[in-house]
CSV table of C-alpha atoms and ligand atoms in Angstrom, one decimal:
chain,number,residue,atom,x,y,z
L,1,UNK,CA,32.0,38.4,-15.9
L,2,UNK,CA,29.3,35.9,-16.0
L,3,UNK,CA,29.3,35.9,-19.9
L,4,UNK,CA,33.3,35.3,-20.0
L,5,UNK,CA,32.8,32.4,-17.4
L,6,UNK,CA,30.5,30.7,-20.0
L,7,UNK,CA,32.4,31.2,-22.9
L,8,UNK,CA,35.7,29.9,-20.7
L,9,UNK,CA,33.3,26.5,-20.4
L,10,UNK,CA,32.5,26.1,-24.4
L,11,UNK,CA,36.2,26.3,-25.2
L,12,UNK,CA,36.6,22.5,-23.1
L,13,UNK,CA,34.3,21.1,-25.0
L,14,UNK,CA,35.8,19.1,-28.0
L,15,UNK,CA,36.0,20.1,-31.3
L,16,UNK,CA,34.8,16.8,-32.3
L,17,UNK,CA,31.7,16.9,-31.1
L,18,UNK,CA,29.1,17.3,-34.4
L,19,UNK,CA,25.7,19.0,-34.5
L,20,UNK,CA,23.7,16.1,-36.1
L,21,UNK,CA,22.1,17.3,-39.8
L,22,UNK,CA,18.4,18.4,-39.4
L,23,UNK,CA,16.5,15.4,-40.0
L,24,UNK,CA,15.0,15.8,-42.9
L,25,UNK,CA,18.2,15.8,-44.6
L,26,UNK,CA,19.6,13.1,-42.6
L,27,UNK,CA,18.6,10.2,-44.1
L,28,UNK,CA,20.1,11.1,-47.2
L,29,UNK,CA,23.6,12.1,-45.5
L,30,UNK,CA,24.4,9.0,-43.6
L,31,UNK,CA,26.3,6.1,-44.8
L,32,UNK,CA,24.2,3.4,-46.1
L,33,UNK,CA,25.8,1.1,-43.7
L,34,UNK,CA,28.2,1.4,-40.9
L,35,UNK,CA,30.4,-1.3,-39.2
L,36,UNK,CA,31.5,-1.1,-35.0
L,37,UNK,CA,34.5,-3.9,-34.7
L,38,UNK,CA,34.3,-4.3,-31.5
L,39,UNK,CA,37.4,-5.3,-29.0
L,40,UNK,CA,34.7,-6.3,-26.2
L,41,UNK,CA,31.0,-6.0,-26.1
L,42,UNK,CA,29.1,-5.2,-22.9
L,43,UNK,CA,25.5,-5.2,-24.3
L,44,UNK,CA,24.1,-4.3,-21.8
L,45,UNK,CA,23.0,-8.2,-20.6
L,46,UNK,CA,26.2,-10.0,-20.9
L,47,UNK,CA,30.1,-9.6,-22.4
L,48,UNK,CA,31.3,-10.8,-25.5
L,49,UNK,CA,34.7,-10.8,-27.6
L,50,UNK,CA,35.7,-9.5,-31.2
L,51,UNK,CA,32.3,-8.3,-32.4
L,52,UNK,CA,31.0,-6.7,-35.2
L,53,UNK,CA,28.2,-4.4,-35.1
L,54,UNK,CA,26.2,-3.7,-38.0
L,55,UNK,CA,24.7,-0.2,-38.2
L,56,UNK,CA,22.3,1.0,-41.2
L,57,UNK,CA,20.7,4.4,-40.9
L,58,UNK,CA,19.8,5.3,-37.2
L,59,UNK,CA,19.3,1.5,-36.1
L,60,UNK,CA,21.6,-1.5,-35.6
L,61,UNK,CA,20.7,-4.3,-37.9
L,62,UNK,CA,23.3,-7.0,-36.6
L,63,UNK,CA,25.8,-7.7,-34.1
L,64,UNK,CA,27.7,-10.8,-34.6
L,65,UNK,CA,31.4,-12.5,-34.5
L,66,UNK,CA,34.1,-11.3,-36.1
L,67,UNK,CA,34.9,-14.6,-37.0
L,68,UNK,CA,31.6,-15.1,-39.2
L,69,UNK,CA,30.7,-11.4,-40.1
L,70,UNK,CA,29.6,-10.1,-43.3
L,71,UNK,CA,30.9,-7.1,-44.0
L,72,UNK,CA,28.7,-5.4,-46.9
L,73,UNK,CA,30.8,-3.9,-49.6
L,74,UNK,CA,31.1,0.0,-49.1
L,75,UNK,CA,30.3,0.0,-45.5
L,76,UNK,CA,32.0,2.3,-43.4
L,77,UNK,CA,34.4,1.0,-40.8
L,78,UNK,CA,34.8,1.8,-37.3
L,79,UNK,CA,37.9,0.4,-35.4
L,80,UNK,CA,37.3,-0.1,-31.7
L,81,UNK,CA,38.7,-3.8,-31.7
L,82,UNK,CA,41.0,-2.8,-28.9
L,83,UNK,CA,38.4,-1.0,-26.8
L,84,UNK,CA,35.4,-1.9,-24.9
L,85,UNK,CA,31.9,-0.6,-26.6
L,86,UNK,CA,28.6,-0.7,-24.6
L,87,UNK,CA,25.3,1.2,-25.3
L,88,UNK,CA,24.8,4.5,-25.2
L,89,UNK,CA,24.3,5.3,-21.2
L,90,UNK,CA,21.1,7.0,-19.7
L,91,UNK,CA,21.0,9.2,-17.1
L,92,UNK,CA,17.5,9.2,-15.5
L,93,UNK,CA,18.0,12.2,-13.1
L,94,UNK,CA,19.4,15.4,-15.0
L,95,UNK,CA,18.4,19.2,-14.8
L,96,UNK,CA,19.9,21.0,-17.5
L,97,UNK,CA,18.5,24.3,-16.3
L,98,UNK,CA,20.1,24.0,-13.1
L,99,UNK,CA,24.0,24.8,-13.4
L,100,UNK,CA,25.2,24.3,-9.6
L,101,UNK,CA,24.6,25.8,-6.9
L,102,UNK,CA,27.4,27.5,-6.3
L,103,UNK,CA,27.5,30.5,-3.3
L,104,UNK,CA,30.0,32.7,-4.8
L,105,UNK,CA,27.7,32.6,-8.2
L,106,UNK,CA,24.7,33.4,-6.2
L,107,UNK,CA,23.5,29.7,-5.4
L,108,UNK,CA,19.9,28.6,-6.7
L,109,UNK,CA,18.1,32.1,-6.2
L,110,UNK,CA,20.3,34.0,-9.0
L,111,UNK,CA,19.5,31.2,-11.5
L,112,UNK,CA,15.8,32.5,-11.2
L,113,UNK,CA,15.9,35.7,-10.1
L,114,UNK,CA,18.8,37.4,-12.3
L,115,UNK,CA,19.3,35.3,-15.3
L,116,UNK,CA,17.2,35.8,-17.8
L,117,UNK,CA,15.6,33.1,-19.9
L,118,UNK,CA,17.5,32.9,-23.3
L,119,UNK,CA,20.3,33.0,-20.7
L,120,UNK,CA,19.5,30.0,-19.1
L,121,UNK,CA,18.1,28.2,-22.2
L,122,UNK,CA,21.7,29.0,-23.5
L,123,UNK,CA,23.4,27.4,-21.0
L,124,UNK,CA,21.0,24.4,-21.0
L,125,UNK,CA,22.1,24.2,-24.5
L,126,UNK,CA,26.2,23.9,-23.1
L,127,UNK,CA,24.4,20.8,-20.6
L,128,UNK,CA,22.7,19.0,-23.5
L,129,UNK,CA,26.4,18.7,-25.1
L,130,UNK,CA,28.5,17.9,-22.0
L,131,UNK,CA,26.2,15.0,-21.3
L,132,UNK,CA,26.0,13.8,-25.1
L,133,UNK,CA,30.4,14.1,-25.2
L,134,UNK,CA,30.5,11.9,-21.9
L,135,UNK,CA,28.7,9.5,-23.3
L,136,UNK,CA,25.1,9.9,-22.1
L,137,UNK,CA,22.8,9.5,-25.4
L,138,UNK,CA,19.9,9.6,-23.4
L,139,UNK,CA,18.4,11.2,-20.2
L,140,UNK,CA,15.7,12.1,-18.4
L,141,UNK,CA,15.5,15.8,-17.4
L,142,UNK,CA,13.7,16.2,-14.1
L,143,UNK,CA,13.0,19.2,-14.3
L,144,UNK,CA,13.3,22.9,-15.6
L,145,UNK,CA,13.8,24.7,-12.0
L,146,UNK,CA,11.4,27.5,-12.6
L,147,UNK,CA,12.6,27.9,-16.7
L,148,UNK,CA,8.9,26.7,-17.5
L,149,UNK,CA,8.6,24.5,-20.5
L,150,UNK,CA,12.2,25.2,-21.8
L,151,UNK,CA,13.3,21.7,-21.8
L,152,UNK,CA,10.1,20.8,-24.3
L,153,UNK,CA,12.5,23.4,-26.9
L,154,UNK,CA,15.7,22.2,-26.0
L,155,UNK,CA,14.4,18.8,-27.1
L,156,UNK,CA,13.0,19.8,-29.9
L,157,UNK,CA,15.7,21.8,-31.0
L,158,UNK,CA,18.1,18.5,-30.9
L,159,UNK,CA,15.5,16.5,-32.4
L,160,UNK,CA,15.8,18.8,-35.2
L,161,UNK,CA,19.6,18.8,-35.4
L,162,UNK,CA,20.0,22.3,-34.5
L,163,UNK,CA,21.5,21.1,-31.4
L,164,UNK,CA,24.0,18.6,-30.1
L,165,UNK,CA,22.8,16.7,-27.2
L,166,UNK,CA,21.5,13.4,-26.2
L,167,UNK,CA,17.4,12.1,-26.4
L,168,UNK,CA,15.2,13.9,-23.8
L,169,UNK,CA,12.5,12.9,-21.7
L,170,UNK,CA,11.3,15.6,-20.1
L,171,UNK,CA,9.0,16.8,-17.3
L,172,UNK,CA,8.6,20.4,-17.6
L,173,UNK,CA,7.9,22.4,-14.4
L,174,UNK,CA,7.1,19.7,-12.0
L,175,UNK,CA,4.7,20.2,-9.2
L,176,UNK,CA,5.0,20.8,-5.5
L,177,UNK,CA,2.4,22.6,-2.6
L,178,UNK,CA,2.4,26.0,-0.9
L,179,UNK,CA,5.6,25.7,1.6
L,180,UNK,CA,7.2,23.1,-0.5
L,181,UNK,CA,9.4,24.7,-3.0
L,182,UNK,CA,12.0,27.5,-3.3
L,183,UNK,CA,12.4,30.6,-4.1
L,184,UNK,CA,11.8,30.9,0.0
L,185,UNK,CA,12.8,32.8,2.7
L,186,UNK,CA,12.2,36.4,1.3
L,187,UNK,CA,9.6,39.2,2.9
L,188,UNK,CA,5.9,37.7,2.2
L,189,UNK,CA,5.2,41.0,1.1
L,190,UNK,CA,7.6,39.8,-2.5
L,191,UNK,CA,6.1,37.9,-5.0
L,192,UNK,CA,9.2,35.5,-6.2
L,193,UNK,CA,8.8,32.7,-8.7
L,194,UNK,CA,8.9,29.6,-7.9
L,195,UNK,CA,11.3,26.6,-9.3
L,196,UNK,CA,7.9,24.4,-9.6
L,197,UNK,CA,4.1,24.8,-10.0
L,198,UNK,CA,2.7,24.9,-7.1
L,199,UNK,CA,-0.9,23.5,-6.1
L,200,UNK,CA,-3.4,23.0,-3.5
L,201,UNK,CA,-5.6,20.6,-3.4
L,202,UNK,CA,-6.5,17.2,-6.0
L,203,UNK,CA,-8.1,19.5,-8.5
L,204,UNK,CA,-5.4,22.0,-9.1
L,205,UNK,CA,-3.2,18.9,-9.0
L,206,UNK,CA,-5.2,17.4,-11.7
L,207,UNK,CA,-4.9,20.6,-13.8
L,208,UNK,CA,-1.1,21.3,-13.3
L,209,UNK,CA,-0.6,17.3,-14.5
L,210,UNK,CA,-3.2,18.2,-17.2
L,211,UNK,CA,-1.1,21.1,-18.2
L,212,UNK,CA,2.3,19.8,-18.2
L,213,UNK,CA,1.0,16.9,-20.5
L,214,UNK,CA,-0.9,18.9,-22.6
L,215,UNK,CA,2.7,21.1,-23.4
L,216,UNK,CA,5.3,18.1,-23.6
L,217,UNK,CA,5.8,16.7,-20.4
L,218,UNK,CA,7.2,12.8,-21.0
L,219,UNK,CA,6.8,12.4,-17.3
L,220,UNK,CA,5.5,14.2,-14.4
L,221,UNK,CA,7.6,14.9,-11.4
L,222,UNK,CA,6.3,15.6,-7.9
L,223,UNK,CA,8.0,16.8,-5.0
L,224,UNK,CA,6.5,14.5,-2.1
L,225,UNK,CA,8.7,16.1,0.6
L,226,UNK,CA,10.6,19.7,1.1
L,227,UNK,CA,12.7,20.2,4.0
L,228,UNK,CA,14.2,17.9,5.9
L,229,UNK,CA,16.8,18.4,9.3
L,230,UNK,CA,18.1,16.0,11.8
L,231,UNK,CA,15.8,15.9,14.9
L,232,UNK,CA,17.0,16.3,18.5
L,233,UNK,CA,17.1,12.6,18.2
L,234,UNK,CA,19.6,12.3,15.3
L,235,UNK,CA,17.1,11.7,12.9
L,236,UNK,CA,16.7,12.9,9.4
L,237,UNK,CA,13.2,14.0,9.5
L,238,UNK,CA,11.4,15.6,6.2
L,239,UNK,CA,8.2,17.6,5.6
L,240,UNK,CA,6.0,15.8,3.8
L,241,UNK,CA,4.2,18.1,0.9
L,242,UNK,CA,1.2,16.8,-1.3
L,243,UNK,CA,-1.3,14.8,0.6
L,244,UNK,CA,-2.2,11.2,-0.7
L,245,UNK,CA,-5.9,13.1,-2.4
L,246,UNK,CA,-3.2,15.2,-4.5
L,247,UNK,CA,-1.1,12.9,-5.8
L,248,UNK,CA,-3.6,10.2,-6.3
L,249,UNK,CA,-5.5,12.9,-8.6
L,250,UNK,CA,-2.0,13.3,-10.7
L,251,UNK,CA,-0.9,9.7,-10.9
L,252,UNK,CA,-4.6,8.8,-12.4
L,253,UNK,CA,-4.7,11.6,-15.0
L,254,UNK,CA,-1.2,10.9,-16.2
L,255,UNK,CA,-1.3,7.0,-16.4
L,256,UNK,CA,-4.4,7.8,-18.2
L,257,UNK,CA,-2.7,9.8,-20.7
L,258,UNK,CA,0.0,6.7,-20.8
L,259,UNK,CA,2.7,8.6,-18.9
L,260,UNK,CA,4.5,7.8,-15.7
L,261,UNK,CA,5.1,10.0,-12.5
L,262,UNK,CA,8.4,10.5,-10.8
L,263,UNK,CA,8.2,11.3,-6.8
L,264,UNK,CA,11.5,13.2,-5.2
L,265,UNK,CA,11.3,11.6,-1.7
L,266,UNK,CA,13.6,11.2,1.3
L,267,UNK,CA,11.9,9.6,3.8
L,268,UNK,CA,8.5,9.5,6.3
L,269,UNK,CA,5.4,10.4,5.1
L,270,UNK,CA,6.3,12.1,2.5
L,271,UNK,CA,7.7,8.8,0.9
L,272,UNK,CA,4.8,6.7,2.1
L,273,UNK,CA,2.7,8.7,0.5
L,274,UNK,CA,4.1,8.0,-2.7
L,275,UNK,CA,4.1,5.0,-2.7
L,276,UNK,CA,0.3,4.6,-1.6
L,277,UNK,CA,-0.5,7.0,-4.5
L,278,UNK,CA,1.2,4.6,-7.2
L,279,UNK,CA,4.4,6.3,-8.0
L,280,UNK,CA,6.6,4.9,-10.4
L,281,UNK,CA,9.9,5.7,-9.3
L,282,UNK,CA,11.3,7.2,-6.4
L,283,UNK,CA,13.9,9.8,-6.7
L,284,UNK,CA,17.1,10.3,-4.4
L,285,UNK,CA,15.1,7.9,-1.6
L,286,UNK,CA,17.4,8.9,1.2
L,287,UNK,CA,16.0,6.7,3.8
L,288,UNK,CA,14.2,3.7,2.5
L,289,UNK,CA,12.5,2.0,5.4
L,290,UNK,CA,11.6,-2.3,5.1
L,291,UNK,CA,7.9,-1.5,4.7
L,292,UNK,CA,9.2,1.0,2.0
L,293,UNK,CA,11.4,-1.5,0.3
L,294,UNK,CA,8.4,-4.2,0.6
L,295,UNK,CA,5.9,-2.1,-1.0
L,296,UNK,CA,8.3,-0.7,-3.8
L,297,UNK,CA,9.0,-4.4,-5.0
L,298,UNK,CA,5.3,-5.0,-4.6
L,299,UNK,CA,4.2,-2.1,-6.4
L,300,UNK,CA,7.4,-2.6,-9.1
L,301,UNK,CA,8.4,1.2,-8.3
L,302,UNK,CA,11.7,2.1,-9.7
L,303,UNK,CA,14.1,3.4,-7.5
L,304,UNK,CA,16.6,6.2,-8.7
L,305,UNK,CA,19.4,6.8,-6.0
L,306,UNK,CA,21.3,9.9,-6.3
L,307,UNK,CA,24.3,9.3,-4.7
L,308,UNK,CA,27.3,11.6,-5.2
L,309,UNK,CA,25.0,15.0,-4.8
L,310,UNK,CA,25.1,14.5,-1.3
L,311,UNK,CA,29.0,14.0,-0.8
L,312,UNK,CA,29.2,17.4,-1.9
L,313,UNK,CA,29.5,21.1,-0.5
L,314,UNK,CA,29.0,19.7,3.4
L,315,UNK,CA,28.7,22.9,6.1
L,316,UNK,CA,31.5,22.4,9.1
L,317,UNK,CA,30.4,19.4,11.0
L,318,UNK,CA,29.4,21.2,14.0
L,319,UNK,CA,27.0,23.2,12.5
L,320,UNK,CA,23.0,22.2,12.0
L,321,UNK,CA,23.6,22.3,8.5
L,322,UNK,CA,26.7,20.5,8.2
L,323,UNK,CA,24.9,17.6,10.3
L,324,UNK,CA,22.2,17.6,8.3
L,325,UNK,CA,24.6,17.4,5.3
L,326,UNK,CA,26.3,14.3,6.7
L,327,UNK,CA,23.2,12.6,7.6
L,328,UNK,CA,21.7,13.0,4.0
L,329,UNK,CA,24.9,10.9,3.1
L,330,UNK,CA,25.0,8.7,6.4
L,331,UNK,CA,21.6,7.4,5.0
L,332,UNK,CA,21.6,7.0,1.5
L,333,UNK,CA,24.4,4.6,1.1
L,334,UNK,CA,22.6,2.0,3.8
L,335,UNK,CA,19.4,2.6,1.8
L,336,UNK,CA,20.7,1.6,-1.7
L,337,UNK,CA,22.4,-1.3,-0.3
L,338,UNK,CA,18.8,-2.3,1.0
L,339,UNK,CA,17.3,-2.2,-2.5
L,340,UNK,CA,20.0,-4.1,-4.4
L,341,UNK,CA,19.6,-7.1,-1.2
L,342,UNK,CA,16.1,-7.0,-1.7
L,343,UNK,CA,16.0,-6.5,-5.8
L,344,UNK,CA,14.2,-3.5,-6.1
L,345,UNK,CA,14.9,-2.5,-9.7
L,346,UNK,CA,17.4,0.3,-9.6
L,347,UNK,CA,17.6,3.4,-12.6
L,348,UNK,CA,20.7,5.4,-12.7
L,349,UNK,CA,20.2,9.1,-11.4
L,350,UNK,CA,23.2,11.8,-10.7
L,351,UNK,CA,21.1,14.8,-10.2
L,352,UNK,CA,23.8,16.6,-12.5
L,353,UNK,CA,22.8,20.3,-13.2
L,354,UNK,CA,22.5,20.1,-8.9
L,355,UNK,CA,26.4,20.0,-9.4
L,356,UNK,CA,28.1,22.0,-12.4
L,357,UNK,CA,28.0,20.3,-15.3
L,358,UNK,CA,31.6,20.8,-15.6
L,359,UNK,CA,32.2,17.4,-13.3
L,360,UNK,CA,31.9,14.2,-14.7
L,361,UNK,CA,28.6,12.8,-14.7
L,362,UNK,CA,29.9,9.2,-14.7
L,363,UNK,CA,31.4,9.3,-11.1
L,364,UNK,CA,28.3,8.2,-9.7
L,365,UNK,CA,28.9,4.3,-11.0
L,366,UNK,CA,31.8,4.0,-8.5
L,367,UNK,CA,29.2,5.5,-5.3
L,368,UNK,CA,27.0,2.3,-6.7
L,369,UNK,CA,29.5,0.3,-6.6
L,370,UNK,CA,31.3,1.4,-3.3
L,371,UNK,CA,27.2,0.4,-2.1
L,372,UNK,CA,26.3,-2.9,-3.1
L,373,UNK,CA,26.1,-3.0,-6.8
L,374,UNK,CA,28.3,-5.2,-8.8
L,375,UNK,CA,29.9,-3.0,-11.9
L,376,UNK,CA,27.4,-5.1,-14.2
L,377,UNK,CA,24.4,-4.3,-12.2
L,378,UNK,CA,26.1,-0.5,-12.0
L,379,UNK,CA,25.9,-0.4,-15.9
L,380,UNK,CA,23.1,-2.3,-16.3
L,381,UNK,CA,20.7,0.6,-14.2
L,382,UNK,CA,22.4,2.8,-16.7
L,383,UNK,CA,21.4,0.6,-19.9
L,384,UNK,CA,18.9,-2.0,-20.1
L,385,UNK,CA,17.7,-1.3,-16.7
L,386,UNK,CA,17.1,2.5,-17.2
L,387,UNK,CA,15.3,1.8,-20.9
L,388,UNK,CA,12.8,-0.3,-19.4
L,389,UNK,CA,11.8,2.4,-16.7
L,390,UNK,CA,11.6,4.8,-20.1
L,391,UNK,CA,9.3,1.9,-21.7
L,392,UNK,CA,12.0,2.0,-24.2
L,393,UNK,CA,13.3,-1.5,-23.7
L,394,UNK,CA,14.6,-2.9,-26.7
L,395,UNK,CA,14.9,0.6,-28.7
L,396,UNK,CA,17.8,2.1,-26.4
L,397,UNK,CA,21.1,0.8,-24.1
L,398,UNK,CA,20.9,-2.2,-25.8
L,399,UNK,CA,23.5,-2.7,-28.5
L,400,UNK,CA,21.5,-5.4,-30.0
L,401,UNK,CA,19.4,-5.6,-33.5
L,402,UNK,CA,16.3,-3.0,-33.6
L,403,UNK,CA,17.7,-0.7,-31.4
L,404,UNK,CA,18.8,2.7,-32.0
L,405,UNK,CA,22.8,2.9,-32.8
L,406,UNK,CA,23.7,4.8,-29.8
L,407,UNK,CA,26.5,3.7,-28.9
L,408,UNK,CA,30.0,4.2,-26.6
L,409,UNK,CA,33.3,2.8,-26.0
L,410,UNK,CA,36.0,3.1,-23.4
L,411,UNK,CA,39.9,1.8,-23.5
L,412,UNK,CA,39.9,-0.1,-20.5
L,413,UNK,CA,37.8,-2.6,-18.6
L,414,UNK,CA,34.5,-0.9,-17.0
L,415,UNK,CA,33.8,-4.5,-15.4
L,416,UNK,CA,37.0,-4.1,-13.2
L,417,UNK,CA,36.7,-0.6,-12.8
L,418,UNK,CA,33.4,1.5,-13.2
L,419,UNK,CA,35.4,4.6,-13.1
L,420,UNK,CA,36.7,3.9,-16.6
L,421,UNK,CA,32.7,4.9,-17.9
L,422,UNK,CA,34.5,8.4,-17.1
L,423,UNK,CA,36.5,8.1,-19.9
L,424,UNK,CA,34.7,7.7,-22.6
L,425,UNK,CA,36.4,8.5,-25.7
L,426,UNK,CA,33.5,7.8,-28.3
L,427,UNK,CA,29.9,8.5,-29.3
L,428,UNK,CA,27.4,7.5,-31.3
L,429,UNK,CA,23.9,8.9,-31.3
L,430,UNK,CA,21.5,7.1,-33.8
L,431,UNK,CA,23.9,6.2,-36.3
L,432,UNK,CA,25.9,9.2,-36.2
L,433,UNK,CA,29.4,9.5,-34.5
L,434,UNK,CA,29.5,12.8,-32.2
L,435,UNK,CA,32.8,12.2,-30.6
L,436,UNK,CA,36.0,10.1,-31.5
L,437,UNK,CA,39.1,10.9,-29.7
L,438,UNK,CA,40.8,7.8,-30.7
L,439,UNK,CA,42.5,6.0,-27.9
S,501,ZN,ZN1,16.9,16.6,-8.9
């Protein structure tokens, strides 16, 4: 049944989409020089008409007007003068281990308990793709949900062209305490795996970051709080997990080693305590408090908001969990709005993999939108805003000279209507086109 269900998802994927050649012969196979007309520019800082973007090897080498381009003899040509092209887009809050958590599939627990893990790294393969066709060159995959160091393969497989699928950062296993992770919920006398590592204490903290860096992990990712319900108060209230000893020991070992450490957090003391260890980016922040949004500007802590995960799959509103599952909404939006006021720097995060990746990733540009964010700012956290988080600022969503050719185009106007980034009907990833339906 299962294995029909995931063949029925490879046949909507399209035909267009190429594997990349394995890079040592890649070089040699692309065009010496490529050349984007472009109908309108969004470069990821400001808009621009009739431009021509020069693209030889992997890298862009120019952009500049039609009116005044050079087009070297040879060059291959790329028509998107009636369309609007912008850089490739980043999502910073992916698990492409995770495929929904759908009840009638078995939820979360079958994922770890039933499917093997060629199985799951087989699927993860089907994720990589679906977010490269949509447009989404480049993400950062928070974590393998108990499928160990599979994401560390599944980069290097499409660093190696075996694989379509956009650039990875990765964190491996990420790290949570006793009490603070699933699998839960089953006799104590069953020893279940668990969807993170799982320490007590700064010194197993230490080791676990130590570990995870040592086999590939770009960033670390922490889970500062677990459960969470509304209080008899009407309060979302969440149990705070590593204590401010714990992840002070993994923030220092893993900006030693020039990395950077990712906190899930909702709320509390939990989130406090991120932020007093030296997080740098908060993830989901369902509740962000002033003191929160104070220190976060202080401290220059990203903030990745993952809005339309929460819309979806509520319980019936007069149940504990359907209030709980409103609440996690009720909050967020109010949050968000907070950030963009105060100008906390913002990095788009879907939390895709949490929902199937048969949905579009994009529809979380109009929940920023519908919360503050103008649709410039909305593509900008998914651009220039989210390549500075990755310290890749200047290399990637930028469609300017030096950076990598990743790049994307939609028909209509994404500045009138963020829900056209849906739509994306071409892709580029480092010089090579991946998708082009035409328009
Ligand atoms: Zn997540």
């Amino acid at each position: 049944m299962r294995r029909f269900r995931l063949f029925g998802l490879a046949l909507l994927l399209p035909a267009a989409l190429v594997v990349s050649a394995p890079v040592a012969g890649s070089e040699a196979a692309l065009p010496a020089v490529t050349v984007i007309r472009a109908g309108t520019l969004i470069d990821g800082r400001t808009t621009r008409r009739d431009q021509v973007i020069l693209i030889r090897g992997n890298r862009i080498e120019s952009v500049s007007d039609a009116s005044t381009a050079k087009i070297p003899a040879g060059a291959k040509l790329i028509d998107l003068s009636r369309a609007t092209v912008l850089p490739g887009l980043i999502d910073c809050h992916t698990h492409i281990f995770l495929q929904g958590e759908i009840p009638s599939e078995g939820g979360y627990d079958a994922q770890l308990l039933k499917h093997g893990l060629a199985f799951r790294a087989a699927r993860a393969t089907v994720s990589a793709r679906r977010a490269l066709e949509q447009g989404f060159t480049t993400i950062r995959d928070v974590e393998t949900e108990g499928a160990g160091y599979g994401d560390v393969g599944i980069k290097q497989a499409i660093e190696a062209g075996y694989i379509p699928g956009p650039r990875m950062f990765v964190v491996t296993r990420a790290i949570s305490t006793t009490g603070g992770y699933p699998l839960e919920d089953y006799a104590p006398e069953i020893q279940v795996p668990k969807g993170v590592q799982i320490i007590d204490g700064p010194v197993e903290a230490r080791k676990a970051a130590r570990e995870q860096l040592d086999h590939g992990a770009d960033w670390i990712k922490v889970y500062m709080t677990h459960r969470s319900w509304v209080d008899s108060a009407g309060n979302l209230v969440s149990q705070p997990t590593l204590t401010l000893e714990e992840i002070r020991a993994i923030v220092d070992e893993t900006h030693a080693w020039g990395r950077k450490v990712a906190c899930h957090a909702y709320n509390g003391t939990g989130l406090r305590r991120a932020l007093d260890g030296g997080c740098d980016s908060i993830e989901h922040g369902l509740e962000l408090d002033d003191a929160a949004v104070a220190q976060m500007l202080k401290q220059g802590t990203w903030y990745c908001p993952t809005m339309s995960v929460y819309y979806k799959e509520w319980a019936p509103p007069d149940t504990p969990a359907g209030r709980h599952d409103r609440k996690r909404a009720a909050v967020h939006g109010p949050s968000l709005q907070k950030a963009v006021k105060a100008g906390v720097k913002i990095a788009f995060g879907t939390d895709v993999g949490g929902f199937p990746w048969t949905e579009p990733i994009a529809q979380e540009f109009s929940r920023l939108t519908e919360f503050g964010m103008t649709p410039m700012a909305a593509i900008q956290s998914a651009t220039v805003n989210a390549a500075e988080m990755l310290g890749m600022t200047g290399q990637l969503g930028a469609v300017a000279p030096g950076a990598y050719a990743d790049v994307v185009a939609v028909a209509g106007d994404p500045l009138r209507d963020v829900a056209e980034l849906a739509r994306v009907f071409f892709v580029m990833k480092g010089g090579v086109v991946c998708r082009n339906d035409g328009m």
